[in-house]
Short mmCIF file of C-alpha atoms and ligand atoms in Angstrom, two decimals:
data_model
loop_
_atom_site.label_atom_id
_atom_site.label_comp_id
_atom_site.label_asym_id
_atom_site.label_seq_id
_atom_site.Cartn_x
_atom_site.Cartn_y
_atom_site.Cartn_z
CA MET A 1 -14.35 -169.80 70.83
CA THR A 2 -11.64 -168.67 68.61
CA ALA A 3 -11.30 -164.82 68.29
CA LEU A 4 -12.10 -163.61 64.75
CA THR A 5 -9.47 -161.93 62.88
CA GLN A 6 -9.67 -158.27 61.62
CA ALA A 7 -9.99 -159.68 58.07
CA GLU A 8 -13.12 -161.61 59.01
CA VAL A 9 -14.59 -158.60 60.86
CA SER A 10 -13.65 -156.24 58.02
CA ASP A 11 -15.45 -158.67 55.56
CA GLU A 12 -18.63 -158.51 57.71
CA ILE A 13 -18.27 -154.71 57.85
CA ALA A 14 -17.92 -154.67 53.95
CA ALA A 15 -20.92 -156.86 53.38
CA LEU A 16 -23.21 -154.74 55.55
CA ALA A 17 -21.96 -151.55 53.86
CA ASP A 18 -22.59 -153.07 50.36
CA SER A 19 -26.06 -154.07 51.34
CA TYR A 20 -26.75 -150.59 52.91
CA ALA A 21 -25.58 -148.90 49.66
CA ALA A 22 -27.71 -151.27 47.52
CA ASP A 23 -30.82 -150.42 49.62
CA GLY A 24 -30.53 -146.76 49.04
CA VAL A 25 -32.38 -145.83 52.29
CA VAL A 26 -30.48 -143.31 54.27
CA GLU A 27 -29.86 -144.17 57.99
CA THR A 28 -28.38 -141.35 60.07
CA GLN A 29 -27.96 -143.21 63.32
CA PRO A 30 -25.94 -146.31 64.18
CA ARG A 31 -27.71 -149.76 63.74
CA LEU A 32 -28.38 -151.16 67.12
CA ASP A 33 -28.10 -154.65 65.60
CA TYR A 34 -24.55 -154.45 64.06
CA ALA A 35 -22.99 -157.96 64.49
CA PRO A 36 -19.32 -156.91 63.74
CA TYR A 37 -19.56 -155.17 67.20
CA ARG A 38 -19.82 -158.39 69.16
CA SER A 39 -21.14 -156.75 72.38
CA SER A 40 -24.30 -155.60 70.49
CA LEU A 41 -25.41 -159.25 69.72
CA LEU A 42 -27.29 -159.81 72.91
CA ARG A 43 -27.88 -156.14 73.87
CA HIS A 44 -29.82 -154.77 70.86
CA PRO A 45 -33.65 -154.68 70.98
CA THR A 46 -35.10 -156.85 68.34
CA LYS A 47 -38.45 -155.09 68.25
CA ALA A 48 -38.95 -151.72 66.53
CA PRO A 49 -39.31 -148.80 69.02
CA VAL A 50 -42.84 -147.60 69.69
CA GLN A 51 -43.44 -143.97 68.72
CA ALA A 52 -44.77 -141.94 71.62
CA ASP A 53 -46.17 -138.45 71.73
CA PRO A 54 -43.99 -136.82 74.36
CA GLU A 55 -45.73 -136.08 77.58
CA GLU A 56 -45.14 -132.72 79.45
CA LEU A 57 -42.28 -134.24 81.46
CA GLU A 58 -40.51 -135.50 78.26
CA VAL A 59 -40.49 -131.90 76.53
CA TRP A 60 -38.41 -130.55 79.45
CA ALA A 61 -34.82 -131.56 80.45
CA PRO A 62 -32.95 -131.23 83.68
CA VAL A 63 -31.35 -127.90 84.46
CA PHE A 64 -27.84 -127.72 85.39
CA GLY A 65 -26.17 -124.50 86.66
CA GLU A 66 -23.01 -122.86 88.03
CA ARG A 67 -23.51 -124.76 91.31
CA ASP A 68 -23.22 -128.12 89.35
CA VAL A 69 -20.16 -127.34 87.19
CA ASP A 70 -16.93 -125.64 88.21
CA PRO A 71 -15.57 -123.70 85.19
CA LEU A 72 -12.20 -125.36 85.83
CA GLU A 73 -13.63 -128.74 84.99
CA ALA A 74 -13.45 -127.72 81.27
CA ASP A 75 -9.63 -127.96 81.37
CA LEU A 76 -8.58 -131.63 81.66
CA THR A 77 -4.97 -130.60 81.81
CA ILE A 78 -5.06 -128.87 85.16
CA GLN A 79 -6.56 -131.54 87.40
CA HIS A 80 -3.17 -132.70 88.90
CA ALA A 81 0.07 -131.16 90.20
CA GLY A 82 1.94 -131.60 86.76
CA GLU A 83 1.08 -131.36 83.14
CA PRO A 84 -0.20 -134.42 81.40
CA ILE A 85 1.81 -136.12 78.62
CA GLY A 86 0.63 -135.58 75.09
CA GLU A 87 -0.44 -133.16 72.44
CA ARG A 88 -2.34 -130.35 74.16
CA MET A 89 -5.41 -129.18 72.28
CA VAL A 90 -8.64 -127.26 72.38
CA VAL A 91 -11.91 -128.96 71.39
CA THR A 92 -14.66 -126.55 70.90
CA GLY A 93 -17.93 -126.27 69.03
CA ARG A 94 -21.64 -125.46 69.30
CA VAL A 95 -24.51 -127.66 70.48
CA LEU A 96 -27.53 -127.00 68.28
CA ASP A 97 -30.95 -128.44 68.27
CA GLY A 98 -32.52 -129.99 65.12
CA ASP A 99 -33.85 -126.65 63.99
CA GLY A 100 -30.38 -125.07 64.25
CA ARG A 101 -31.01 -123.15 67.54
CA PRO A 102 -28.15 -123.10 70.01
CA VAL A 103 -28.70 -125.12 73.22
CA ARG A 104 -27.79 -122.66 75.98
CA ARG A 105 -26.39 -123.33 79.38
CA GLN A 106 -26.55 -127.12 79.18
CA LEU A 107 -24.34 -129.72 80.49
CA VAL A 108 -21.62 -131.34 78.36
CA GLU A 109 -19.57 -134.14 79.78
CA VAL A 110 -16.50 -135.72 78.24
CA TRP A 111 -14.18 -138.63 79.00
CA GLN A 112 -11.21 -140.05 77.18
CA ALA A 113 -8.07 -142.13 77.24
CA ASN A 114 -4.74 -140.68 77.87
CA ALA A 115 -2.09 -139.89 75.13
CA GLY A 116 -1.03 -143.65 75.45
CA GLY A 117 -4.54 -144.88 74.91
CA ARG A 118 -5.16 -145.82 78.47
CA TYR A 119 -8.18 -145.05 80.60
CA VAL A 120 -8.22 -144.51 84.29
CA HIS A 121 -10.57 -147.43 84.80
CA GLN A 122 -10.12 -150.74 86.54
CA ARG A 123 -11.36 -152.71 83.61
CA ASP A 124 -8.90 -151.18 81.19
CA GLN A 125 -6.17 -153.86 80.80
CA HIS A 126 -4.04 -152.11 78.02
CA PRO A 127 -0.60 -152.31 79.19
CA ALA A 128 0.15 -148.65 78.29
CA PRO A 129 1.18 -146.36 81.16
CA LEU A 130 -1.36 -144.36 83.23
CA ASP A 131 -0.51 -140.79 83.54
CA PRO A 132 -0.51 -139.50 87.05
CA ASN A 133 -1.32 -136.09 85.65
CA PHE A 134 -4.37 -137.11 83.50
CA THR A 135 -7.73 -138.40 84.63
CA GLY A 136 -9.43 -137.81 81.37
CA MET A 137 -12.89 -136.49 82.34
CA GLY A 138 -14.31 -132.88 82.02
CA ARG A 139 -17.58 -131.07 82.20
CA CYS A 140 -18.78 -127.60 81.07
CA LEU A 141 -21.94 -125.72 80.56
CA THR A 142 -22.61 -124.37 76.97
CA ASP A 143 -22.61 -120.55 76.84
CA ALA A 144 -25.33 -118.32 75.65
CA ASP A 145 -24.65 -119.16 71.98
CA GLY A 146 -24.44 -122.97 72.58
CA TRP A 147 -20.67 -123.04 72.59
CA TYR A 148 -18.72 -125.59 74.67
CA ARG A 149 -14.87 -125.55 75.00
CA PHE A 150 -12.47 -128.06 76.45
CA THR A 151 -8.69 -128.00 76.90
CA THR A 152 -7.26 -131.46 76.89
CA ILE A 153 -4.62 -133.74 75.30
CA LYS A 154 -5.23 -135.84 72.30
CA PRO A 155 -6.23 -139.35 73.26
CA GLY A 156 -4.34 -142.33 71.80
CA PRO A 157 -5.95 -145.33 69.93
CA TYR A 158 -6.33 -148.32 72.11
CA PRO A 159 -6.78 -152.14 71.71
CA TRP A 160 -9.94 -153.90 72.75
CA ARG A 161 -11.23 -157.42 72.72
CA ASN A 162 -13.84 -157.31 70.00
CA HIS A 163 -11.74 -159.51 67.80
CA ARG A 164 -7.99 -160.31 67.40
CA ASN A 165 -5.96 -157.09 67.01
CA ALA A 166 -8.93 -154.84 67.31
CA TRP A 167 -8.09 -151.17 67.88
CA ARG A 168 -10.41 -148.22 68.42
CA PRO A 169 -9.68 -144.97 66.49
CA ALA A 170 -8.74 -142.12 68.84
CA HIS A 171 -11.87 -140.59 70.27
CA ILE A 172 -13.47 -138.50 73.01
CA HIS A 173 -16.75 -139.64 74.56
CA PHE A 174 -19.42 -136.93 74.75
CA SER A 175 -22.56 -136.79 76.70
CA LEU A 176 -25.13 -134.14 75.78
CA PHE A 177 -28.49 -132.90 76.93
CA GLY A 178 -30.87 -130.61 75.07
CA THR A 179 -33.85 -128.64 76.32
CA GLU A 180 -35.97 -131.82 76.22
CA PHE A 181 -35.52 -135.31 77.63
CA THR A 182 -36.08 -136.59 73.96
CA GLN A 183 -32.92 -134.90 72.85
CA ARG A 184 -30.41 -136.93 75.09
CA LEU A 185 -27.29 -137.95 73.07
CA ILE A 186 -24.17 -140.06 74.01
CA THR A 187 -21.58 -140.14 71.24
CA GLN A 188 -17.95 -140.15 70.41
CA MET A 189 -15.91 -137.52 68.58
CA TYR A 190 -13.16 -138.72 66.30
CA PHE A 191 -10.13 -137.00 64.68
CA PRO A 192 -9.75 -136.38 60.96
CA GLY A 193 -7.93 -138.98 58.80
CA ASP A 194 -7.68 -141.66 61.42
CA PRO A 195 -6.23 -144.82 59.78
CA LEU A 196 -8.45 -147.01 61.97
CA PHE A 197 -11.82 -145.76 60.80
CA GLY A 198 -12.34 -148.48 58.27
CA LEU A 199 -11.49 -151.31 60.68
CA ASP A 200 -13.61 -150.11 63.63
CA PRO A 201 -17.07 -151.77 64.03
CA ILE A 202 -18.35 -149.06 66.38
CA TYR A 203 -17.67 -146.20 63.95
CA GLN A 204 -18.83 -148.43 60.98
CA SER A 205 -22.13 -149.07 62.77
CA ILE A 206 -23.19 -145.88 61.29
CA LEU A 207 -23.68 -147.22 57.82
CA ASP A 208 -24.04 -143.91 56.00
CA PRO A 209 -20.61 -142.41 55.18
CA ALA A 210 -21.91 -138.82 55.44
CA ALA A 211 -23.50 -139.49 58.84
CA ARG A 212 -20.21 -141.16 60.13
CA GLU A 213 -18.31 -138.12 59.17
CA ARG A 214 -20.54 -136.03 61.33
CA LEU A 215 -18.56 -137.45 64.23
CA VAL A 216 -15.23 -136.31 62.86
CA ALA A 217 -13.85 -133.00 64.12
CA THR A 218 -12.13 -130.52 61.95
CA TYR A 219 -8.65 -129.23 62.66
CA ASP A 220 -9.00 -125.49 62.80
CA HIS A 221 -5.78 -123.52 62.68
CA ASP A 222 -7.74 -120.47 64.00
CA LEU A 223 -8.23 -122.34 67.14
CA THR A 224 -4.70 -123.30 67.48
CA VAL A 225 -2.91 -121.11 70.06
CA PRO A 226 0.65 -120.05 69.19
CA GLU A 227 3.25 -121.89 71.19
CA TRP A 228 0.51 -123.62 73.29
CA SER A 229 -2.01 -126.00 71.63
CA THR A 230 -3.66 -127.30 68.51
CA GLY A 231 -7.41 -126.63 68.02
CA TYR A 232 -10.34 -128.83 66.76
CA ARG A 233 -13.85 -127.68 66.00
CA TRP A 234 -16.80 -130.05 66.41
CA ASP A 235 -20.47 -128.99 66.30
CA ILE A 236 -23.17 -131.28 67.57
CA VAL A 237 -26.89 -131.28 66.43
CA LEU A 238 -29.45 -132.84 68.75
CA THR A 239 -32.89 -133.98 67.50
CA GLY A 240 -35.62 -131.41 66.95
CA THR A 241 -37.80 -130.17 69.77
CA HIS A 242 -41.48 -130.91 70.28
CA ARG A 243 -42.01 -127.80 72.31
CA THR A 244 -40.85 -124.32 71.27
CA PRO A 245 -37.94 -123.55 73.50
CA LEU A 246 -38.20 -120.51 75.71
CA GLU A 247 -36.33 -117.39 74.92
CA ASP A 248 -33.86 -117.94 77.64
CA GLU A 249 -33.20 -121.51 76.47
CA VAL A 250 -32.14 -120.68 72.90
CA GLU A 251 -31.30 -117.60 71.02
CA SER A 252 -31.31 -117.39 67.30
CA MET B 1 -30.55 -130.07 60.42
CA ILE B 2 -29.52 -133.73 60.46
CA PRO B 3 -28.83 -134.91 64.11
CA THR B 4 -25.28 -136.09 65.10
CA PRO B 5 -25.21 -139.91 65.39
CA GLY B 6 -24.99 -141.62 68.69
CA GLN B 7 -22.31 -144.06 69.76
CA THR B 8 -22.15 -146.60 72.63
CA VAL B 9 -21.19 -145.27 76.04
CA GLY B 10 -18.62 -147.95 76.03
CA PRO B 11 -17.08 -149.77 79.15
CA PHE B 12 -15.00 -146.87 80.60
CA PHE B 13 -17.52 -144.34 81.84
CA GLY B 14 -16.96 -145.39 85.41
CA TYR B 15 -14.92 -142.40 86.44
CA ALA B 16 -16.66 -139.95 84.47
CA LEU B 17 -20.53 -140.31 84.50
CA PRO B 18 -21.08 -141.43 88.21
CA PHE B 19 -21.01 -138.71 90.91
CA ASP B 20 -21.70 -138.48 94.53
CA ASP B 21 -25.33 -139.24 95.45
CA ASP B 22 -26.13 -139.66 91.74
CA ASN B 23 -28.88 -142.01 92.32
CA ARG B 24 -30.38 -140.20 95.38
CA LEU B 25 -32.88 -137.68 94.23
CA VAL B 26 -33.80 -137.39 97.93
CA PRO B 27 -31.70 -138.57 100.79
CA LEU B 28 -32.24 -142.05 102.22
CA GLY B 29 -34.87 -141.95 104.82
CA ALA B 30 -36.35 -138.59 103.64
CA PRO B 31 -40.14 -138.21 104.21
CA GLY B 32 -41.91 -139.85 101.23
CA ALA B 33 -38.62 -141.60 100.05
CA VAL B 34 -39.28 -144.59 97.84
CA ARG B 35 -37.02 -146.88 95.94
CA LEU B 36 -37.15 -147.38 92.09
CA GLY B 37 -34.99 -150.20 91.09
CA GLY B 38 -34.49 -153.42 89.16
CA ARG B 39 -32.07 -155.15 86.90
CA VAL B 40 -30.81 -154.72 83.35
CA LEU B 41 -30.82 -158.10 81.38
CA ASP B 42 -29.49 -159.07 78.04
CA GLY B 43 -31.02 -161.40 75.39
CA ASP B 44 -29.93 -164.53 77.31
CA GLY B 45 -31.44 -163.20 80.50
CA ASP B 46 -27.93 -162.50 81.84
CA PRO B 47 -27.19 -159.28 83.93
CA VAL B 48 -25.76 -156.34 82.23
CA PRO B 49 -23.11 -155.09 84.61
CA ASP B 50 -22.08 -152.05 82.67
CA ALA B 51 -25.16 -150.10 81.94
CA VAL B 52 -26.14 -146.60 83.00
CA LEU B 53 -29.81 -145.53 83.78
CA GLU B 54 -30.87 -141.99 83.93
CA LEU B 55 -34.12 -140.98 85.63
CA TRP B 56 -36.25 -137.87 84.88
CA GLN B 57 -39.47 -137.37 86.70
CA THR B 58 -41.97 -134.89 88.06
CA ASP B 59 -42.23 -133.91 91.68
CA PRO B 60 -44.96 -135.49 93.86
CA GLU B 61 -47.49 -132.79 92.61
CA GLY B 62 -46.81 -133.61 88.98
CA ARG B 63 -44.80 -130.59 88.32
CA VAL B 64 -41.72 -130.66 86.02
CA VAL B 65 -38.83 -129.39 88.12
CA GLN B 66 -36.43 -126.72 86.57
CA GLN B 67 -33.83 -126.45 89.31
CA PRO B 68 -30.14 -126.96 89.08
CA GLY B 69 -28.24 -128.93 91.68
CA SER B 70 -28.41 -132.47 90.46
CA LEU B 71 -24.58 -132.84 90.26
CA LEU B 72 -23.97 -131.32 93.64
CA ARG B 73 -26.80 -132.46 95.90
CA GLU B 74 -27.29 -130.51 99.02
CA GLY B 75 -29.58 -132.90 100.83
CA TYR B 76 -32.63 -130.70 100.32
CA GLY B 77 -34.61 -129.61 97.35
CA PHE B 78 -35.65 -131.86 94.42
CA THR B 79 -34.29 -131.70 90.83
CA GLY B 80 -36.15 -134.59 89.32
CA TRP B 81 -33.07 -136.04 87.70
CA GLY B 82 -30.61 -138.73 88.69
CA ARG B 83 -28.20 -141.25 87.24
CA THR B 84 -27.03 -144.62 88.31
CA SER B 85 -24.84 -147.53 87.11
CA THR B 86 -25.67 -151.23 87.31
CA ASP B 87 -23.75 -153.52 89.51
CA ARG B 88 -22.20 -156.86 88.83
CA GLU B 89 -25.60 -158.48 89.02
CA GLY B 90 -27.09 -155.83 86.66
CA ARG B 91 -28.92 -154.28 89.55
CA TRP B 92 -29.66 -150.57 89.82
CA SER B 93 -31.84 -148.37 92.08
CA PHE B 94 -32.71 -144.79 92.78
CA THR B 95 -33.99 -143.30 95.92
CA THR B 96 -36.65 -140.84 95.00
CA VAL B 97 -40.23 -139.76 95.61
CA ARG B 98 -43.48 -140.99 93.98
CA PRO B 99 -44.01 -138.66 90.99
CA GLY B 100 -47.38 -137.00 90.52
CA SER B 101 -47.53 -137.90 86.89
CA SER B 102 -48.00 -141.58 85.83
CA PHE B 103 -44.49 -142.56 84.91
CA PHE B 104 -40.72 -142.16 85.42
CA ALA B 105 -38.93 -141.32 82.16
CA ILE B 106 -35.77 -143.46 81.78
CA THR B 107 -32.76 -143.34 79.48
CA VAL B 108 -30.74 -146.58 79.19
CA LEU B 109 -26.97 -146.68 78.05
CA ALA B 110 -24.67 -149.63 77.98
CA ARG B 111 -21.62 -150.96 76.47
CA GLY B 112 -22.69 -152.98 73.37
CA LEU B 113 -25.69 -150.60 72.94
CA LEU B 114 -24.83 -148.29 70.12
CA HIS B 115 -27.46 -145.61 70.69
CA ARG B 116 -29.22 -144.51 73.89
CA LEU B 117 -32.72 -146.02 74.50
CA PHE B 118 -35.69 -144.25 76.11
CA THR B 119 -38.50 -146.00 77.99
CA ARG B 120 -41.12 -145.24 80.64
CA ALA B 121 -41.59 -146.93 83.91
CA TYR B 122 -45.29 -146.54 84.86
CA LEU B 123 -46.67 -146.53 88.36
CA PRO B 124 -48.39 -149.83 89.20
CA ASP B 125 -51.81 -148.04 89.27
CA ALA B 126 -51.40 -146.58 85.84
CA ALA B 127 -52.45 -149.73 83.99
CA ASP B 128 -55.28 -147.84 82.21
CA ASP B 129 -52.98 -145.14 80.69
CA ALA B 130 -53.97 -144.59 77.08
CA PHE B 131 -50.34 -145.11 75.78
CA LEU B 132 -50.21 -148.45 77.60
CA LEU B 133 -53.49 -149.48 76.39
CA ALA B 134 -52.44 -148.81 72.78
CA LEU B 135 -49.66 -151.30 73.16
CA PRO B 136 -50.00 -154.96 72.32
CA ALA B 137 -51.43 -156.60 75.32
CA ASP B 138 -48.41 -158.94 75.81
CA ARG B 139 -45.98 -156.00 75.83
CA ARG B 140 -47.84 -153.61 78.20
CA SER B 141 -46.45 -155.20 81.33
CA THR B 142 -42.90 -154.46 80.43
CA LEU B 143 -43.51 -150.75 81.10
CA LEU B 144 -45.35 -151.26 84.43
CA THR B 145 -43.50 -151.11 87.69
CA THR B 146 -44.49 -153.56 90.36
CA GLU B 147 -44.66 -152.84 94.11
CA GLY B 148 -41.81 -154.37 96.16
CA GLU B 149 -38.37 -153.87 97.74
CA GLY B 150 -39.62 -150.58 99.46
CA GLY B 151 -40.93 -149.05 96.33
CA TYR B 152 -41.24 -149.84 92.66
CA VAL B 153 -39.55 -152.59 90.73
CA PHE B 154 -38.65 -152.18 86.98
CA ASP B 155 -36.53 -154.56 85.02
CA VAL B 156 -35.04 -153.57 81.64
CA ARG B 157 -34.83 -156.44 79.21
CA LEU B 158 -32.80 -155.27 76.25
CA GLN B 159 -33.66 -158.24 74.00
CA GLY B 160 -35.69 -161.44 73.85
CA ASP B 161 -38.56 -162.74 76.09
CA GLY B 162 -40.25 -159.79 77.70
CA GLU B 163 -38.25 -157.27 75.76
CA THR B 164 -38.87 -153.84 77.33
CA VAL B 165 -40.79 -151.45 74.97
CA PHE B 166 -38.42 -148.72 73.96
CA LEU B 167 -39.63 -145.37 72.63
CA THR B 168 -39.03 -143.05 69.81
CA PHE B 169 -40.50 -139.58 69.59
CA PRO B 170 -41.89 -137.89 66.52
CA ARG B 171 -38.77 -135.67 66.04
CA GLY B 172 -36.41 -138.44 67.09
FE1 FE2 C 1 -13.45 -145.18 74.55
#
């Protein structure tokens, strides 16, 4: 099978965007069945999900605590003897539930490529250098107001095999929990103005332009630390809860 | 507020999401330890070797556990939560205990899967559960574990024949 070109994939992306715009029905989540992302072809359910009334178990989430997460894990630049190469930055924001309440003391996990676009992963074949001072994974717990904060370096874009000359926009993978099992979210955070946005089937699988932009962090000069690091702000909204969260879970 | 969109977990979570004893909610050989496991298969019936499954369950008395410690297991206590990754043959398993409630709640993530999926793995004797009975008869069995391999077997079929029933919730 000959690899598709970017132009062919871009045509598919454009056709799906056009039909989405013509339909006029807003979709705020990615389509699971999104053919330009080739790996989704055999991995998307074809049947509609069944709506379930959450049972008691599902209106609670696992609890993580100080024992689970060392505060140092929020700084991805201090995990080795030396400093990683790249643009040091702070990424911070709030985790909120669908009703705007902060999600308190809950686990946030991140992972990312290094400044050259290379992951510390056996399957990453990109011939960019590994950085002996950067692993690219971090964790933290949100604070009492739902804030998370990581110090890291800006990841590079990287090539992948979806089609010929496919490149992912720079991104950080995020894993989030709410106060309920039903709120689990895995996503990716992007950087403003990335020239690869229009070419990327994973980003474009979210057909609604306003929804896609919810994954793009904002450069915030107030978060930039003089002579030290740039700063980005990115807030995350989970789905709404079915149970009214307890006082110590959220605070309004 | 409008929820933030999901994105695929991608292929490179391997050094970030797994942790020591992630799939051992109780130690191997602990009293009452059972295995919950199976495979993740794609629309061709081929194994999905880069999926992540998360398990959330009650304790044997049916209580929802609200205890920290899942990421740093100390060999005692029970948090009700675990995570595992599929192997080259798409196989996964947890070492856990039989929950007091009727099902295990499961989250499925994979490369190629653009948003997380939720499902339930019901205990073999829960076939008369009201939620299962409300499903089309030919799809019910996709949510029922079977006995075997030292515990409960549950295959996740992402697509096609025997496609697993995935769930959405009212506020999802
Ligand atoms: Fe990535």
